[in-house]
Amino acid sequence: MALQNVSVRFGRRGPWVLSGVNGVLPRGTVTAVTGRNGAGKTTLLRVLAGVLPASRGSVVGRPAVVGWVPERFPAEQAWTVRQYLTTAGRVRGLVVGAAAISAWAERLFLTPFLDTRLSELSKGTAQKVGLVQALLVRPGLLVLDEPWEGLDAATRSELPLLVQEVISAGGVCVVSDHRGELAGLRPDAEWRIAEGRLTSVAASAEARVIEVVVDAGEVAAVVAALRADGHVVRSVRSAEAVSR
Ligand SMILES: Nc1ncnc2c1ncn2[C@@H]1O[C@H](COP(=O)(O)OP(=O)(O)OP(=O)(O)O)[C@@H](O)[C@H]1O
């Protein structure tokens, strides 16, 4: 998935909030979007999620299922949590909704609130409903806008696991943050927004180990290519026990 020359402004004469932004979001990665208040993080996330069209440029390769968790869950609705999640699941083509909803409610400590109206929930509990609706059908793209706001400690510590499950299945995750709470999510890349421009910075100096399976005849060429790109090749071993 990629952003190609994306520019956004609100109104025909408004200032450009984003200006010619480019960026690639590989499958199986977490990208953190950072920047000061008002820098344009939410705007970028809304464009990525497909809920705000870019004024110019485009987003290509967006996965079919998008999980969008806005900074503030729109709780001013008459539905109960169960009714809302059932409808959200149905809209996304979920057939066995009840079981999935019970399982998610259990996991995020929402079970006691399933029959409570959305408008009566605390902000943190409403945020959790927002998380569940985004995850009910596993998203190929999960977009989280300041997901820690108002969340209880138990759900905060669950968040990295939820993200890990999405990216392990080949999904893309984008998460914004202005309070430096990203560490637990171990992002693969950081996009910093300032003055409408995006700068991609290395997320951390922490190393990761990946295993790559190649045909025996290609080993020398692949090892050479990886080394040429600055990676450390630790070992080469027989792949009898490895399934592709
Ligand atoms: N719907 C809108 N209409 C007009 N201006 C908007 C709209 N949405 C955002 N803006 C403006 O775009 C700029 C970027 O806002 P945005 O919410 O994307 O920033 P942010 O980095 O997410 O900020 P925060 O960290 O405070 O959430 C701000 O100047 C904001 O006022």
Tab-separated table of C-alpha atoms in Angstrom, residues 13 43 47 61 65 67 92 159 168 176 182 204 209 218 222 238:
chain	number	residue	atom	x	y	z
A	13	ARG	CA	-8.876	28.257	-0.162
A	43	THR	CA	-5.813	13.921	8.498
A	47	VAL	CA	-6.891	9.511	4.110
A	61	GLY	CA	-3.153	-0.866	-2.830
A	65	VAL	CA	-10.898	-4.771	4.886
A	67	GLY	CA	-10.222	-1.323	10.539
A	92	ARG	CA	-18.619	-6.255	7.060
A	159	LEU	CA	-3.005	-3.392	22.322
A	168	SER	CA	1.420	-11.470	11.579
A	176	SER	CA	-0.575	7.908	15.490
A	182	LEU	CA	4.513	3.873	20.930
A	204	SER	CA	14.501	2.384	16.443
A	209	VAL	CA	15.922	-11.342	12.877
A	218	GLU	CA	20.600	-18.917	-5.003
A	222	VAL	CA	21.103	-13.740	-1.882
A	238	SER	CA	19.779	-26.810	5.403
